[in-house]
PDB file of C-alpha atoms in Angstrom:
ATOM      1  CA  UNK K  52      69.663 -52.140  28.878  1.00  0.00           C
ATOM      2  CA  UNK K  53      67.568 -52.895  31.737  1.00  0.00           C
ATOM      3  CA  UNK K  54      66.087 -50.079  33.614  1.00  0.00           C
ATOM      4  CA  UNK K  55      66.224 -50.332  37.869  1.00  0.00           C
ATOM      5  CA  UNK K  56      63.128 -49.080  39.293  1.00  0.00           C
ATOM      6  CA  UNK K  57      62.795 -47.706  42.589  1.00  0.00           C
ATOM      7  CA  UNK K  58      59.682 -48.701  45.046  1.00  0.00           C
ATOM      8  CA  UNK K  59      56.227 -47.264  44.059  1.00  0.00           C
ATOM      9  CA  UNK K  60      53.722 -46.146  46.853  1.00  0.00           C
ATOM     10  CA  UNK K  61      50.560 -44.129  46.512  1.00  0.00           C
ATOM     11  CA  UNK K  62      47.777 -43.449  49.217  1.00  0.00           C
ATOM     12  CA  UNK K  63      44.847 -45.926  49.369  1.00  0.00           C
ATOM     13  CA  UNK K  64      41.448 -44.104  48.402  1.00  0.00           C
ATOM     14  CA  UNK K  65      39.567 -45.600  51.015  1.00  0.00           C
ATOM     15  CA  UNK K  66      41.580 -43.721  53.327  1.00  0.00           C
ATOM     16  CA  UNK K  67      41.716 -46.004  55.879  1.00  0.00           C
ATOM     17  CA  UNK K  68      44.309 -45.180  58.905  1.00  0.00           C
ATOM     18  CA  UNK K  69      47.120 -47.377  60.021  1.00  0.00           C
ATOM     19  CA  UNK K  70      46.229 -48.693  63.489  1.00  0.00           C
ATOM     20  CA  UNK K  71      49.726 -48.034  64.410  1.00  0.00           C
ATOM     21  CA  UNK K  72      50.772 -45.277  62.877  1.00  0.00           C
ATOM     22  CA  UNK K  73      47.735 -43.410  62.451  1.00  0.00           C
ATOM     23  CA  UNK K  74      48.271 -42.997  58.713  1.00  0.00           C
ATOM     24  CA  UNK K  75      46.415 -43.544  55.861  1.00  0.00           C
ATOM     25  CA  UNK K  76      47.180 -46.853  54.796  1.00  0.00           C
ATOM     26  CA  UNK K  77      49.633 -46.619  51.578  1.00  0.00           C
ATOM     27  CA  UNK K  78      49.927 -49.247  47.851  1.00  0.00           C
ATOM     28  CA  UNK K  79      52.925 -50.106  46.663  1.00  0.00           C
ATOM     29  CA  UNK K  80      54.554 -51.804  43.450  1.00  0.00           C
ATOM     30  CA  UNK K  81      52.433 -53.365  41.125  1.00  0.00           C
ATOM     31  CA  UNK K  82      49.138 -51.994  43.269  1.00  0.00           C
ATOM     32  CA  UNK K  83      50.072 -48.451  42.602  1.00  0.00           C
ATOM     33  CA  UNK K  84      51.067 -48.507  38.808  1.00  0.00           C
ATOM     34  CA  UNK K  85      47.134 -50.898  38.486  1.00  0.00           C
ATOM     35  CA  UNK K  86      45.555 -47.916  40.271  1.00  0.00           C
ATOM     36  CA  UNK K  87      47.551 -45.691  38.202  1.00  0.00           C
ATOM     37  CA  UNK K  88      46.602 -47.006  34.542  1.00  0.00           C
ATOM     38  CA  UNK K  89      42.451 -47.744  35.978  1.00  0.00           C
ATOM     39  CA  UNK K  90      42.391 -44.076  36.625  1.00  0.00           C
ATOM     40  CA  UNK K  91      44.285 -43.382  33.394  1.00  0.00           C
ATOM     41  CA  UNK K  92      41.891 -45.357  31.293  1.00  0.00           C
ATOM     42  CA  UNK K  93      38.884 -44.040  33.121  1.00  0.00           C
ATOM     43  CA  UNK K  94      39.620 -40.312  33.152  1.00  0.00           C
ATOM     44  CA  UNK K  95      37.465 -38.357  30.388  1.00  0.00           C
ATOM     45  CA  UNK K  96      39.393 -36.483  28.343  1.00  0.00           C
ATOM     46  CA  UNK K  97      39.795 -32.597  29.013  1.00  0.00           C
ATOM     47  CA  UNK K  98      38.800 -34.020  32.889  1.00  0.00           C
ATOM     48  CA  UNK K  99      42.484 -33.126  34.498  1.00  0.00           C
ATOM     49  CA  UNK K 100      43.190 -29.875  35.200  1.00  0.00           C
ATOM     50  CA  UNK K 101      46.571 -28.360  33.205  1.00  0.00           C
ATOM     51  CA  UNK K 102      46.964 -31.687  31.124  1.00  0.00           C
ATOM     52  CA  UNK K 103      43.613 -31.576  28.658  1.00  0.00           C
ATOM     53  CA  UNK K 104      44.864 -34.520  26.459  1.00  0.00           C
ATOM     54  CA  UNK K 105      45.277 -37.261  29.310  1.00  0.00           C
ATOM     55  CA  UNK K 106      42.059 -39.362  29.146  1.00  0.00           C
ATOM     56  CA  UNK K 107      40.248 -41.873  26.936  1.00  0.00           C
ATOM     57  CA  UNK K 108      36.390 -41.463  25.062  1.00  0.00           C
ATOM     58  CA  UNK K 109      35.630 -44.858  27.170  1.00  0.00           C
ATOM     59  CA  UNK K 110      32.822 -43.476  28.444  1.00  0.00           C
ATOM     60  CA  UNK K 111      31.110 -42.349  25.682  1.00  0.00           C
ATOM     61  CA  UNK K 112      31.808 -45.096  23.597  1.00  0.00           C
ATOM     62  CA  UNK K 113      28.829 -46.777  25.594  1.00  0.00           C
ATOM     63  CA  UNK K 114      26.723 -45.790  23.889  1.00  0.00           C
ATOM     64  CA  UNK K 115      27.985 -46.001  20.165  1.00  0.00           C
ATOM     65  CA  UNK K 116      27.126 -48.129  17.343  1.00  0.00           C
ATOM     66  CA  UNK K 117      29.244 -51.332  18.509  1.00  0.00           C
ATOM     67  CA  UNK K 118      31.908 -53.055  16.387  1.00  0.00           C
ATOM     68  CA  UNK K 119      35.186 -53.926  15.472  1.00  0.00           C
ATOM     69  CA  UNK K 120      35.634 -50.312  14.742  1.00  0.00           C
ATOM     70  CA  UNK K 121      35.010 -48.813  17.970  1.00  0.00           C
ATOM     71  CA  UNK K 122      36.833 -51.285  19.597  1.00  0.00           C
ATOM     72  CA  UNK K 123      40.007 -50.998  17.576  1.00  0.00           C
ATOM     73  CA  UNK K 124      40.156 -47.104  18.012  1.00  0.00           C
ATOM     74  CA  UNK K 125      39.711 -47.804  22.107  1.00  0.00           C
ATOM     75  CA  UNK K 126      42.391 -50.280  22.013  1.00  0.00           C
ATOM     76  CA  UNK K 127      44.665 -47.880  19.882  1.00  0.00           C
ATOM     77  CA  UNK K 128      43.681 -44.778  22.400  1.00  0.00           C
ATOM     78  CA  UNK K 129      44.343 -46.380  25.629  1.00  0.00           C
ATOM     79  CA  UNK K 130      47.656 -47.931  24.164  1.00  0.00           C
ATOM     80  CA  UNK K 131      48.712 -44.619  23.299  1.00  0.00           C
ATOM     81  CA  UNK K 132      47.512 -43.510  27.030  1.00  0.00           C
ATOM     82  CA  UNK K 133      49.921 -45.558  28.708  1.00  0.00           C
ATOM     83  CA  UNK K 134      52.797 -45.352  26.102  1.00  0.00           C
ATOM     84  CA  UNK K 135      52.737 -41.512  26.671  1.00  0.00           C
ATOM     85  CA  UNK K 136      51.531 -41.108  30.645  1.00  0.00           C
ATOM     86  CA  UNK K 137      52.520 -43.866  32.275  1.00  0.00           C
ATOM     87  CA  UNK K 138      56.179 -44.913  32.080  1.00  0.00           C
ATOM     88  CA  UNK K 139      56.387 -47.245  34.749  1.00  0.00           C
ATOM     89  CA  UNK K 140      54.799 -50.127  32.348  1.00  0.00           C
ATOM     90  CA  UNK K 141      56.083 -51.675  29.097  1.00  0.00           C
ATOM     91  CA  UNK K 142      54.773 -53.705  26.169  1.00  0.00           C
ATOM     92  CA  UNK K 143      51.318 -53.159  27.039  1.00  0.00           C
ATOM     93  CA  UNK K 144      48.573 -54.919  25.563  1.00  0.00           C
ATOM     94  CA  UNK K 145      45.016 -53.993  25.375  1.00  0.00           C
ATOM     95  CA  UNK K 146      41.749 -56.116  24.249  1.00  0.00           C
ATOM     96  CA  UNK K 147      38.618 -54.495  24.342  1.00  0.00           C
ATOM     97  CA  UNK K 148      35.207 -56.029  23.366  1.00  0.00           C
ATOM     98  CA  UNK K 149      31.814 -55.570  23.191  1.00  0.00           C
ATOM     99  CA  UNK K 150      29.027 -57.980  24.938  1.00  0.00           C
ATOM    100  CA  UNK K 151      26.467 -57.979  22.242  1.00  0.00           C
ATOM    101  CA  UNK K 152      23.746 -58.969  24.375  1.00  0.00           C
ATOM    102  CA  UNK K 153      23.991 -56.357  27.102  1.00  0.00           C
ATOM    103  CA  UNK K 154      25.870 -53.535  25.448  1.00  0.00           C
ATOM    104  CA  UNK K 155      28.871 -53.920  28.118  1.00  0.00           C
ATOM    105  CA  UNK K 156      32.290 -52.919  27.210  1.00  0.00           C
ATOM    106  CA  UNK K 157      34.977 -55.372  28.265  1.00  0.00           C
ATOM    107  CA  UNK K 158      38.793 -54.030  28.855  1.00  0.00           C
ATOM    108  CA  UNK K 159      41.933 -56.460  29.487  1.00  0.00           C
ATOM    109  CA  UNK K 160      44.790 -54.844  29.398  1.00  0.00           C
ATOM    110  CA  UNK K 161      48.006 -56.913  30.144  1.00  0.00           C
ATOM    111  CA  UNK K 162      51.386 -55.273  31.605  1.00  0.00           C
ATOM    112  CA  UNK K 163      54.962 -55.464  32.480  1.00  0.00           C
ATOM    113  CA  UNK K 164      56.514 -53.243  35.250  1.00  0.00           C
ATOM    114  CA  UNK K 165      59.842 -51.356  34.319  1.00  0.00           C
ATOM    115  CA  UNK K 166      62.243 -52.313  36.651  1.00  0.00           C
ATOM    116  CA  UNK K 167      60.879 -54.623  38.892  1.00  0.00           C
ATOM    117  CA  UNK K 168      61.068 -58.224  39.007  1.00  0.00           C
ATOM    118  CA  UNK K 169      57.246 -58.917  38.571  1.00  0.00           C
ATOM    119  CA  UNK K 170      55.370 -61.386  36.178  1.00  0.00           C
ATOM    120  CA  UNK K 171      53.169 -59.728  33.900  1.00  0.00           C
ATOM    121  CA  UNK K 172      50.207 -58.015  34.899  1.00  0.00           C
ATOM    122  CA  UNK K 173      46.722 -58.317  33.829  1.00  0.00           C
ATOM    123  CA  UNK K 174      43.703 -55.950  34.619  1.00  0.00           C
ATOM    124  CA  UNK K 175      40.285 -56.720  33.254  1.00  0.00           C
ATOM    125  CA  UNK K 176      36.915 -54.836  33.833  1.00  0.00           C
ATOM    126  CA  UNK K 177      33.749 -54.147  32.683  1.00  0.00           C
ATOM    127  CA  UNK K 178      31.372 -50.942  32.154  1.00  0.00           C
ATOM    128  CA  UNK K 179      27.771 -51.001  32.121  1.00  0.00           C
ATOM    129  CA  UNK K 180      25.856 -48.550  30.402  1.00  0.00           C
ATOM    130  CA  UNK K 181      23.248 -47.231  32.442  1.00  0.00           C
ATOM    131  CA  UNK K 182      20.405 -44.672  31.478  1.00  0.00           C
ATOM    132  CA  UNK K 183      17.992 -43.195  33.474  1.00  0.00           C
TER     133      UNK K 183
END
């Protein structure tokens, strides 16, 4: 049974105003449900108010031990994630590997949209560790 979606739309975070309007410039579709599972993936957990369990320890794993271990349990928690939070996606994929020359973490995580007649989405990004 295919499920029939209904248009997504979130505010844009740079908060820049429509020139006609006057209103903050809005994302839609495919836009929204990307910003949606970045700021999944990149909240802590125990970060969100009255939801403690939505997050991922991709932060902190910056600055583990790196290997196939790690890597597997990140892949396993941030498929989980969007399994359980965000519902708007299916038959998500997630790769995550480690640079072993500059200690970044690498995150692809591949997509289809419930509902909507998209091709499959792909987002990919990198963290640094810093230290100061």
């Amino acid at each position: 049974m295919t499920r029939i979606s209904r248009k997504f739309k979130d505010i844009s975070l740079s908060f820049v105003r429509n020139p006609v309007t006057n209103d903050i410039l809005a994302i839609t579709d495919a836009d929204a449900i990307k910003r949606s599972v970045i700021n999944l993936v990149r909240t802590r957990i125990g970060e969100k108010f009255y939801n403690r369990l939505i997050g991922t320890n991709i932060e902190e794993s910056l600055f583990e031990i790196q290997g196939p271990e790690v890597a597997y349990k990140l892949e396993l928690e941030i498929s989980t994630l969007l399994e359980n939070y965000e519902r708007r996606i299916r038959k998500s994929s997630v790769v995550v590997s480690f640079e072993d020359e500059t200690n970044d973490l690498s995150v692809r995580i591949s997509y289809d949209v419930v509902g909507l007649p998209f091709p499959t989405q792909t987002i990919e990004f990198v963290l640094q560790p810093t230290r100061n």
